[in-house]
Amino acid sequence: MSRLPRWVGGLGTGLIRLAERLDARKAGTGPEAEPRPAPRSASVRPSAPDPDPDPAVMPAPEHVPPPPGGAPAAAGPRPDPVAAVPWGVRVAAEVGWRLLVLAGTLWVLMRVISAVRLVVLAFVAGLLITALLQPTVGWLKRRGVPRGVATAMTFVSGFVVMGLVGWFVVWQVTENLDDLSKQVQHGISELKRWLLNSPFHVTEDQINNIADKLSEAIGTNTKDITTAGIEGVQVIIEVLTGILLAMFSTLFLLYDGPKIWQWLLKLVPTAAREGVAGAGPRAWATLTAYVRGTVIVALIDAIFIGIGLFFLDVPMAVPLAVFIFLFAFIPLVGAVVSGALAVVVALVTRDVFTAAMVLIVVLAVQQIEGHVLQPFILGRAVRVHPLAVVLSVAAGSLVAGIGGAVVAVPLVAVTNAVVGYLRAYAKEAAEKAARARLDVTPEEAAAVATPPPSPPA
């Protein structure tokens, strides 16, 4: 019986300690509060490791076996791929995809223009004729003539003059066709005799062989010649349609040109409208100066070369002069073709000496034109580098034939004027913005508006 109180006292002490432990675990501050491992479950993911674990409660690390001898070492962090590409390659790639976009846009534009080539050429021809006749409309308006009457008078008189010139050329050719054919036959005989007596040692059998081959080629290609004649009828119909479209375009551009330009400006985005509105008058001034100067230069060429042909007694001197005037609208190439035509006519109708004299006259007039007339009449407003002229004429002829060759150079001149104005306008706008933001002088604003070159990465 003496042991019972001690056993009861020990039991009470144990219960008190057990209650203290339970309270300490609930509070989490007791020394015996150990974290109980969470039960594993397939649907519960393990929590992220503690960024600052207590080394006293961390479990002992498990034994990790060493890697095999042939295993590669762990690689370090890889560099950014953009930083690994050289600076020049990155610049070339950026420029390349932009050039591809521009080339694709230009290709689509060329396809559209080729599909409606007749309409485009007729409108461009009307634009060029308008640039030639617009000063006359302005002169009549300043004299008090109403706009409609001035437009009608200029339109009718301009196309009447062009029609009379075309009729005169056709009339001269038909009137002198019989005489020209006789002179051509006589010239061929003289050329044959000159070849027989020339130092080239050409025999009569060789000349007859060439003539037989030409006759055979004409006989075997009769079908092709007939097809070309049928296509020629279609070409005549297209030319007449283009002339009518050009006449209507000229009439409406002379009368409503400013209104049409204001309507086109409404299609331009607002942010770029001011720059385009300033570039339009400069483009029109460039086009007007080009057309007017080209007409004056072509007229001078035709007059002087025609006088030379007349004094050298070359047949059809006046029609040849008109051809020289018309071909002068194709820069460089037109002068060569018209001069060669005059030399060939002189050769087959007269003799070699006359042809040589015609060649001297043509070359002298063209040299005066290239070095005196064009710089003085056209001026610096429409000056285009000769390489740009040759390339533009070649590209225009490949795209749209003779019409493309005619409009190629004025298009390049207008584009040059527009790009130069827009570049100056953007620079001036940047200087104004910098001056307004920093309140500095114009010189300092120009220095701020000019961006420094980008350093290579």
Short mmCIF file of C-alpha atoms in Angstrom, two decimals:
data_model
loop_
_atom_site.label_atom_id
_atom_site.label_comp_id
_atom_site.label_asym_id
_atom_site.label_seq_id
_atom_site.Cartn_x
_atom_site.Cartn_y
_atom_site.Cartn_z
CA MET A 1 0.00 0.00 0.00
CA SER A 2 3.00 2.24 0.49
CA ARG A 3 3.85 2.03 -3.23
CA LEU A 4 0.49 3.20 -4.50
CA PRO A 5 0.93 6.93 -3.66
CA ARG A 6 4.32 6.98 -5.37
CA TRP A 7 2.90 5.27 -8.47
CA VAL A 8 0.03 7.72 -8.62
CA GLY A 9 2.42 10.65 -8.13
CA GLY A 10 4.67 9.38 -10.96
CA LEU A 11 1.66 8.96 -13.24
CA GLY A 12 0.55 12.54 -12.52
CA THR A 13 4.04 13.86 -13.20
CA GLY A 14 4.15 11.97 -16.54
CA LEU A 15 0.75 13.34 -17.57
CA ILE A 16 1.88 16.87 -16.74
CA ARG A 17 5.04 16.46 -18.88
CA LEU A 18 3.00 14.96 -21.72
CA ALA A 19 0.62 17.96 -21.64
CA GLU A 20 3.57 20.36 -21.68
CA ARG A 21 5.02 18.58 -24.72
CA LEU A 22 1.71 18.74 -26.55
CA ASP A 23 1.41 22.47 -25.83
CA ALA A 24 4.98 23.05 -27.02
CA ARG A 25 4.32 21.17 -30.28
CA LYS A 26 1.20 23.19 -30.91
CA ALA A 27 3.08 26.44 -30.30
CA GLY A 28 6.09 25.25 -32.42
CA THR A 29 8.64 26.63 -30.02
CA GLY A 30 9.53 23.73 -27.97
CA PRO A 31 12.84 21.94 -28.27
CA GLU A 32 11.09 18.72 -29.16
CA ALA A 33 8.96 20.26 -31.93
CA GLU A 34 10.32 18.30 -34.88
CA PRO A 35 8.83 18.58 -38.33
CA ARG A 36 6.83 15.60 -39.24
CA PRO A 37 7.49 14.40 -42.82
CA ALA A 38 4.53 14.87 -45.12
CA PRO A 39 3.03 11.71 -46.46
CA ARG A 40 3.83 10.97 -50.10
CA SER A 41 1.03 11.20 -52.56
CA ALA A 42 0.95 10.98 -56.36
CA SER A 43 -1.31 14.02 -56.61
CA VAL A 44 0.76 16.30 -54.36
CA ARG A 45 3.98 17.79 -55.71
CA PRO A 46 6.95 18.33 -53.39
CA SER A 47 7.29 21.91 -52.22
CA ALA A 48 10.17 24.10 -53.32
CA PRO A 49 13.29 23.85 -51.18
CA ASP A 50 13.73 26.42 -48.44
CA PRO A 51 16.08 29.17 -49.70
CA ASP A 52 17.63 29.51 -46.23
CA PRO A 53 17.27 26.14 -44.47
CA ASP A 54 18.25 25.59 -40.91
CA PRO A 55 21.35 23.42 -40.86
CA ALA A 56 20.20 21.93 -37.53
CA VAL A 57 17.04 20.40 -39.01
CA MET A 58 18.34 19.57 -42.51
CA PRO A 59 18.46 15.85 -43.24
CA ALA A 60 21.74 14.29 -44.01
CA PRO A 61 22.54 14.26 -47.72
CA GLU A 62 22.23 10.98 -49.47
CA HIS A 63 25.24 9.38 -51.10
CA VAL A 64 25.53 10.41 -54.75
CA PRO A 65 27.60 8.05 -56.91
CA PRO A 66 30.35 9.69 -59.00
CA PRO A 67 29.73 10.08 -62.77
CA PRO A 68 31.33 7.57 -65.11
CA GLY A 69 34.69 8.36 -66.56
CA GLY A 70 33.44 9.05 -70.15
CA ALA A 71 30.60 11.40 -69.16
CA PRO A 72 31.03 15.04 -70.37
CA ALA A 73 31.41 17.78 -67.84
CA ALA A 74 28.43 20.04 -67.17
CA ALA A 75 28.39 22.98 -69.64
CA GLY A 76 28.23 26.56 -68.40
CA PRO A 77 25.54 29.10 -69.33
CA ARG A 78 25.26 29.62 -73.11
CA PRO A 79 25.52 33.18 -74.54
CA ASP A 80 22.60 35.02 -76.13
CA PRO A 81 22.29 33.96 -79.81
CA VAL A 82 21.83 37.61 -80.88
CA ALA A 83 25.10 38.55 -79.17
CA ALA A 84 26.86 35.64 -80.88
CA VAL A 85 25.96 36.93 -84.39
CA PRO A 86 28.52 39.45 -85.74
CA TRP A 87 27.43 43.07 -86.13
CA GLY A 88 27.90 43.13 -89.90
CA VAL A 89 25.78 40.01 -90.39
CA ARG A 90 22.98 41.51 -88.29
CA VAL A 91 23.03 44.75 -90.29
CA ALA A 92 23.04 42.80 -93.58
CA ALA A 93 20.08 40.71 -92.41
CA GLU A 94 18.09 43.79 -91.38
CA VAL A 95 18.78 45.50 -94.70
CA GLY A 96 18.16 42.27 -96.62
CA TRP A 97 14.62 41.58 -95.45
CA ARG A 98 13.64 45.21 -96.00
CA LEU A 99 15.02 45.05 -99.54
CA LEU A 100 13.04 41.85 -100.10
CA VAL A 101 9.84 43.60 -98.99
CA LEU A 102 10.57 46.56 -101.29
CA ALA A 103 11.41 44.24 -104.19
CA GLY A 104 8.18 42.30 -103.69
CA THR A 105 6.16 45.52 -103.59
CA LEU A 106 7.88 46.79 -106.74
CA TRP A 107 7.26 43.47 -108.51
CA VAL A 108 3.55 43.55 -107.68
CA LEU A 109 3.38 47.19 -108.82
CA MET A 110 5.07 46.33 -112.12
CA ARG A 111 2.65 43.46 -112.68
CA VAL A 112 -0.31 45.76 -112.11
CA ILE A 113 1.14 48.40 -114.45
CA SER A 114 1.80 45.76 -117.13
CA ALA A 115 -1.82 44.58 -116.88
CA VAL A 116 -3.16 48.11 -117.51
CA ARG A 117 -0.21 49.39 -119.53
CA LEU A 118 -2.34 51.14 -122.15
CA VAL A 119 -4.24 53.15 -119.53
CA VAL A 120 -1.07 54.06 -117.62
CA LEU A 121 0.81 55.18 -120.74
CA ALA A 122 -2.19 57.20 -121.95
CA PHE A 123 -2.49 58.96 -118.60
CA VAL A 124 1.25 59.66 -118.44
CA ALA A 125 1.15 61.03 -122.00
CA GLY A 126 -1.76 63.25 -120.99
CA LEU A 127 0.25 64.39 -117.95
CA LEU A 128 3.22 65.32 -120.14
CA ILE A 129 1.00 67.18 -122.63
CA THR A 130 -0.67 68.97 -119.71
CA ALA A 131 2.73 70.05 -118.40
CA LEU A 132 3.45 71.47 -121.86
CA LEU A 133 0.10 73.29 -122.28
CA GLN A 134 -0.53 74.43 -118.69
CA PRO A 135 1.57 77.63 -118.99
CA THR A 136 -0.63 78.70 -121.91
CA VAL A 137 -3.77 78.27 -119.81
CA GLY A 138 -2.20 80.34 -117.03
CA TRP A 139 -1.19 83.06 -119.50
CA LEU A 140 -4.74 83.29 -120.90
CA LYS A 141 -6.25 83.43 -117.39
CA ARG A 142 -3.95 86.31 -116.46
CA ARG A 143 -5.26 88.13 -119.55
CA GLY A 144 -8.83 87.88 -118.24
CA VAL A 145 -10.01 84.83 -120.20
CA PRO A 146 -12.32 82.53 -118.16
CA ARG A 147 -10.82 79.21 -117.09
CA GLY A 148 -13.16 77.07 -119.21
CA VAL A 149 -12.59 79.13 -122.36
CA ALA A 150 -8.81 79.21 -121.78
CA THR A 151 -8.76 75.44 -121.31
CA ALA A 152 -10.80 74.83 -124.46
CA MET A 153 -8.67 77.17 -126.57
CA THR A 154 -5.40 75.63 -125.35
CA PHE A 155 -6.65 72.06 -125.71
CA VAL A 156 -7.99 72.49 -129.24
CA SER A 157 -5.02 74.47 -130.53
CA GLY A 158 -2.49 72.06 -129.00
CA PHE A 159 -4.01 68.91 -130.46
CA VAL A 160 -4.65 70.61 -133.81
CA VAL A 161 -0.95 71.46 -134.05
CA MET A 162 0.07 67.91 -133.15
CA GLY A 163 -2.41 66.49 -135.64
CA LEU A 164 -1.13 68.77 -138.42
CA VAL A 165 2.45 67.67 -137.73
CA GLY A 166 1.47 64.00 -137.97
CA TRP A 167 -0.53 64.59 -141.13
CA PHE A 168 2.39 66.48 -142.70
CA VAL A 169 4.78 63.61 -142.01
CA VAL A 170 2.40 61.03 -143.51
CA TRP A 171 1.74 63.26 -146.51
CA GLN A 172 5.44 63.81 -147.21
CA VAL A 173 6.19 60.08 -146.97
CA THR A 174 3.35 59.06 -149.32
CA GLU A 175 4.17 61.81 -151.82
CA ASN A 176 7.84 60.87 -152.00
CA LEU A 177 7.40 57.10 -151.72
CA ASP A 178 7.75 56.34 -155.44
CA ASP A 179 10.73 58.63 -155.85
CA LEU A 180 12.24 57.21 -152.68
CA SER A 181 11.90 53.61 -153.91
CA LYS A 182 13.66 54.52 -157.17
CA GLN A 183 16.41 56.28 -155.30
CA VAL A 184 16.77 53.32 -152.94
CA GLN A 185 17.18 50.95 -155.88
CA HIS A 186 19.72 53.31 -157.42
CA GLY A 187 21.49 53.56 -154.07
CA ILE A 188 21.62 49.78 -153.71
CA SER A 189 23.17 49.52 -157.17
CA GLU A 190 25.72 52.18 -156.27
CA LEU A 191 26.46 50.38 -153.00
CA LYS A 192 26.95 47.10 -154.87
CA ARG A 193 29.33 48.77 -157.31
CA TRP A 194 31.23 50.39 -154.43
CA LEU A 195 31.58 47.04 -152.65
CA LEU A 196 32.94 45.42 -155.83
CA ASN A 197 35.60 48.14 -156.18
CA SER A 198 36.30 48.46 -152.47
CA PRO A 199 39.40 47.08 -150.71
CA PHE A 200 37.23 44.49 -148.93
CA HIS A 201 37.54 42.12 -151.93
CA VAL A 202 33.83 41.37 -152.13
CA THR A 203 32.87 39.37 -155.23
CA GLU A 204 29.66 39.58 -157.22
CA ASP A 205 28.78 35.97 -156.36
CA GLN A 206 28.89 36.81 -152.63
CA ILE A 207 26.61 39.82 -153.14
CA ASN A 208 24.15 37.74 -155.20
CA ASN A 209 24.25 35.01 -152.56
CA ILE A 210 23.33 37.52 -149.85
CA ALA A 211 20.48 38.87 -152.02
CA ASP A 212 19.16 35.32 -152.66
CA LYS A 213 19.23 34.54 -148.94
CA LEU A 214 17.29 37.70 -148.18
CA SER A 215 14.67 36.82 -150.80
CA GLU A 216 14.43 33.27 -149.45
CA ALA A 217 14.04 34.55 -145.88
CA ILE A 218 11.23 36.88 -146.98
CA GLY A 219 9.50 34.04 -148.88
CA THR A 220 9.68 31.55 -146.01
CA ASN A 221 8.48 34.10 -143.47
CA THR A 222 5.40 35.18 -145.41
CA LYS A 223 3.14 33.72 -142.72
CA ASP A 224 4.96 35.62 -140.02
CA ILE A 225 4.74 38.82 -142.04
CA THR A 226 0.96 38.32 -142.44
CA THR A 227 0.61 37.69 -138.71
CA ALA A 228 2.63 40.82 -138.02
CA GLY A 229 0.28 42.75 -140.31
CA ILE A 230 -2.76 41.49 -138.37
CA GLU A 231 -1.04 42.42 -135.12
CA GLY A 232 -0.25 45.79 -136.66
CA VAL A 233 -3.98 46.40 -137.08
CA GLN A 234 -4.47 45.62 -133.39
CA VAL A 235 -1.62 47.97 -132.54
CA ILE A 236 -3.27 50.73 -134.55
CA ILE A 237 -6.52 50.19 -132.63
CA GLU A 238 -4.65 50.33 -129.32
CA VAL A 239 -2.82 53.48 -130.42
CA LEU A 240 -6.09 55.19 -131.32
CA THR A 241 -7.59 54.16 -127.97
CA GLY A 242 -4.53 55.49 -126.16
CA ILE A 243 -4.74 58.79 -128.06
CA LEU A 244 -8.39 59.23 -127.03
CA LEU A 245 -7.56 58.43 -123.39
CA ALA A 246 -4.64 60.87 -123.47
CA MET A 247 -6.88 63.61 -124.93
CA PHE A 248 -9.54 63.17 -122.22
CA SER A 249 -6.85 63.04 -119.51
CA THR A 250 -5.30 66.24 -120.82
CA LEU A 251 -8.64 68.04 -120.96
CA PHE A 252 -9.60 67.24 -117.37
CA LEU A 253 -6.11 67.84 -116.01
CA LEU A 254 -6.03 71.28 -117.64
CA TYR A 255 -9.43 72.22 -116.23
CA ASP A 256 -9.57 70.47 -112.82
CA GLY A 257 -5.90 69.85 -112.06
CA PRO A 258 -5.83 71.69 -108.68
CA LYS A 259 -9.07 70.01 -107.51
CA ILE A 260 -7.75 66.59 -108.49
CA TRP A 261 -4.57 67.26 -106.52
CA GLN A 262 -6.55 68.35 -103.44
CA TRP A 263 -8.62 65.17 -103.66
CA LEU A 264 -5.47 63.06 -103.87
CA LEU A 265 -4.07 64.78 -100.78
CA LYS A 266 -7.10 63.60 -98.79
CA LEU A 267 -6.01 59.99 -99.43
CA VAL A 268 -2.62 60.62 -97.82
CA PRO A 269 -2.32 59.97 -94.04
CA THR A 270 -2.54 63.10 -91.91
CA ALA A 271 0.98 62.74 -90.51
CA ALA A 272 2.51 62.79 -94.01
CA ARG A 273 0.04 65.15 -95.71
CA GLU A 274 2.03 68.32 -95.12
CA GLY A 275 5.22 66.89 -96.63
CA VAL A 276 3.39 65.47 -99.65
CA ALA A 277 1.56 68.77 -100.15
CA GLY A 278 4.91 70.54 -100.35
CA ALA A 279 6.50 67.92 -102.62
CA GLY A 280 3.66 68.03 -105.18
CA PRO A 281 4.27 71.55 -106.54
CA ARG A 282 8.01 70.88 -106.78
CA ALA A 283 7.39 67.67 -108.70
CA TRP A 284 5.05 69.52 -111.08
CA ALA A 285 7.58 72.32 -111.57
CA THR A 286 10.27 69.74 -112.37
CA LEU A 287 8.02 67.95 -114.86
CA THR A 288 7.00 71.22 -116.53
CA ALA A 289 10.62 72.36 -116.84
CA TYR A 290 11.64 68.98 -118.30
CA VAL A 291 8.88 68.87 -120.92
CA ARG A 292 9.32 72.50 -121.95
CA GLY A 293 13.11 72.19 -122.15
CA THR A 294 12.92 68.91 -124.08
CA VAL A 295 10.54 70.44 -126.63
CA ILE A 296 12.85 73.42 -127.16
CA VAL A 297 15.96 71.23 -127.50
CA ALA A 298 14.19 68.81 -129.86
CA LEU A 299 12.95 71.70 -132.00
CA ILE A 300 16.46 73.15 -132.29
CA ASP A 301 17.88 69.72 -133.23
CA ALA A 302 15.23 69.15 -135.86
CA ILE A 303 15.68 72.60 -137.42
CA PHE A 304 19.47 72.48 -137.71
CA ILE A 305 19.70 68.85 -138.84
CA GLY A 306 16.84 69.43 -141.29
CA ILE A 307 18.70 72.44 -142.75
CA GLY A 308 21.81 70.28 -143.13
CA LEU A 309 19.83 67.54 -144.89
CA PHE A 310 18.21 70.11 -147.18
CA PHE A 311 21.53 71.62 -148.30
CA LEU A 312 23.02 68.16 -148.79
CA ASP A 313 20.07 67.38 -151.10
CA VAL A 314 18.91 64.35 -149.08
CA PRO A 315 15.37 63.25 -150.02
CA MET A 316 12.54 63.84 -147.52
CA ALA A 317 14.57 66.26 -145.44
CA VAL A 318 11.45 67.69 -143.74
CA PRO A 319 9.95 64.31 -142.68
CA LEU A 320 13.36 63.26 -141.39
CA ALA A 321 13.55 66.48 -139.38
CA VAL A 322 10.13 65.70 -137.87
CA PHE A 323 11.32 62.20 -136.97
CA ILE A 324 14.38 63.74 -135.30
CA PHE A 325 12.06 66.03 -133.30
CA LEU A 326 9.89 63.11 -132.12
CA PHE A 327 12.82 60.80 -131.29
CA ALA A 328 14.44 63.57 -129.24
CA PHE A 329 11.92 62.80 -126.46
CA ILE A 330 13.81 59.53 -125.86
CA PRO A 331 17.08 60.72 -124.26
CA LEU A 332 20.36 59.42 -125.73
CA VAL A 333 18.78 56.50 -127.59
CA GLY A 334 16.41 58.65 -129.66
CA ALA A 335 19.22 60.86 -130.94
CA VAL A 336 21.24 57.83 -132.02
CA VAL A 337 18.29 56.18 -133.80
CA SER A 338 17.15 59.33 -135.62
CA GLY A 339 20.71 60.20 -136.65
CA ALA A 340 21.32 56.67 -137.92
CA LEU A 341 18.07 56.84 -139.92
CA ALA A 342 19.17 60.07 -141.61
CA VAL A 343 22.59 58.60 -142.43
CA VAL A 344 21.05 55.41 -143.90
CA VAL A 345 18.64 57.41 -146.09
CA ALA A 346 21.54 59.53 -147.34
CA LEU A 347 23.60 56.41 -148.01
CA VAL A 348 20.98 54.52 -150.04
CA THR A 349 19.70 57.57 -151.93
CA ARG A 350 22.94 59.49 -152.56
CA ASP A 351 26.46 58.21 -151.96
CA VAL A 352 28.97 57.47 -149.23
CA PHE A 353 30.31 61.05 -149.18
CA THR A 354 26.84 62.50 -148.59
CA ALA A 355 26.21 59.96 -145.82
CA ALA A 356 29.50 60.92 -144.16
CA MET A 357 28.58 64.60 -144.32
CA VAL A 358 25.15 63.87 -142.79
CA LEU A 359 26.90 61.97 -140.00
CA ILE A 360 29.16 64.95 -139.31
CA VAL A 361 26.15 67.31 -139.18
CA VAL A 362 24.24 65.01 -136.80
CA LEU A 363 27.23 64.56 -134.47
CA ALA A 364 27.96 68.30 -134.39
CA VAL A 365 24.36 69.21 -133.53
CA GLN A 366 24.16 66.52 -130.86
CA GLN A 367 27.40 67.68 -129.26
CA ILE A 368 26.08 71.25 -129.10
CA GLU A 369 22.85 69.91 -127.63
CA GLY A 370 24.53 67.85 -124.93
CA HIS A 371 27.10 70.43 -123.81
CA VAL A 372 25.31 73.74 -124.38
CA LEU A 373 21.56 73.49 -124.92
CA GLN A 374 20.55 70.98 -122.24
CA PRO A 375 22.58 72.54 -119.37
CA PHE A 376 21.40 76.03 -120.35
CA ILE A 377 17.71 75.28 -121.04
CA LEU A 378 16.95 72.45 -118.63
CA GLY A 379 19.16 73.75 -115.84
CA ARG A 380 19.97 72.02 -112.57
CA ALA A 381 16.32 71.40 -111.65
CA VAL A 382 16.05 68.30 -113.86
CA ARG A 383 19.69 67.31 -114.11
CA VAL A 384 20.06 63.52 -114.04
CA HIS A 385 23.32 61.60 -114.22
CA PRO A 386 23.95 60.00 -117.65
CA LEU A 387 24.22 56.54 -116.07
CA ALA A 388 20.79 57.00 -114.48
CA VAL A 389 19.44 58.14 -117.87
CA VAL A 390 20.77 55.06 -119.68
CA LEU A 391 19.56 52.62 -117.02
CA SER A 392 16.13 54.24 -116.73
CA VAL A 393 15.62 54.30 -120.52
CA ALA A 394 16.66 50.64 -120.77
CA ALA A 395 14.38 49.61 -117.90
CA GLY A 396 11.46 51.64 -119.29
CA SER A 397 11.84 50.12 -122.75
CA LEU A 398 11.91 46.60 -121.28
CA VAL A 399 8.78 47.22 -119.21
CA ALA A 400 6.64 49.22 -121.65
CA GLY A 401 8.47 49.55 -124.96
CA ILE A 402 8.85 52.97 -126.59
CA GLY A 403 6.32 54.56 -124.24
CA GLY A 404 8.28 53.36 -121.22
CA ALA A 405 11.49 54.76 -122.68
CA VAL A 406 9.80 58.17 -123.16
CA VAL A 407 8.44 58.45 -119.59
CA ALA A 408 11.42 56.86 -117.81
CA VAL A 409 13.65 59.95 -117.58
CA PRO A 410 10.94 62.43 -116.47
CA LEU A 411 9.86 59.88 -113.87
CA VAL A 412 13.41 59.65 -112.54
CA ALA A 413 13.76 63.46 -112.54
CA VAL A 414 10.48 63.92 -110.64
CA THR A 415 11.40 61.19 -108.15
CA ASN A 416 14.77 62.83 -107.55
CA ALA A 417 13.11 66.18 -106.85
CA VAL A 418 10.49 64.67 -104.52
CA VAL A 419 13.01 62.62 -102.52
CA GLY A 420 15.31 65.63 -102.14
CA TYR A 421 12.46 67.81 -100.86
CA LEU A 422 11.17 65.16 -98.43
CA ARG A 423 14.68 64.67 -97.03
CA ALA A 424 15.08 68.41 -96.48
CA TYR A 425 11.57 68.64 -95.00
CA ALA A 426 12.22 65.81 -92.52
CA LYS A 427 15.48 67.42 -91.42
CA GLU A 428 13.82 70.80 -90.96
CA ALA A 429 10.95 69.23 -88.99
CA ALA A 430 13.43 67.45 -86.71
CA GLU A 431 15.31 70.70 -86.12
CA LYS A 432 12.08 72.53 -85.24
CA ALA A 433 11.06 69.80 -82.83
CA ALA A 434 14.47 69.82 -81.14
CA ARG A 435 14.46 73.62 -80.92
CA ALA A 436 10.97 73.68 -79.42
CA ARG A 437 11.85 70.95 -76.89
CA LEU A 438 15.20 72.31 -75.78
CA ASP A 439 14.73 76.04 -76.50
CA VAL A 440 18.11 76.30 -78.23
CA THR A 441 19.49 78.04 -81.29
CA PRO A 442 18.94 76.59 -84.80
CA GLU A 443 22.60 75.47 -84.99
CA GLU A 444 22.35 73.55 -81.74
CA ALA A 445 19.00 72.09 -82.81
CA ALA A 446 20.57 70.86 -86.06
CA ALA A 447 23.32 69.17 -84.08
CA VAL A 448 20.75 67.54 -81.80
CA ALA A 449 18.49 66.45 -84.69
CA THR A 450 21.36 64.68 -86.46
CA PRO A 451 21.60 61.19 -84.92
CA PRO A 452 25.08 59.85 -84.15
CA PRO A 453 26.25 56.69 -85.93
CA SER A 454 25.32 53.48 -84.14
CA PRO A 455 28.35 51.75 -82.60
CA PRO A 456 28.89 48.11 -83.46
CA ALA A 457 27.87 45.61 -80.81
#
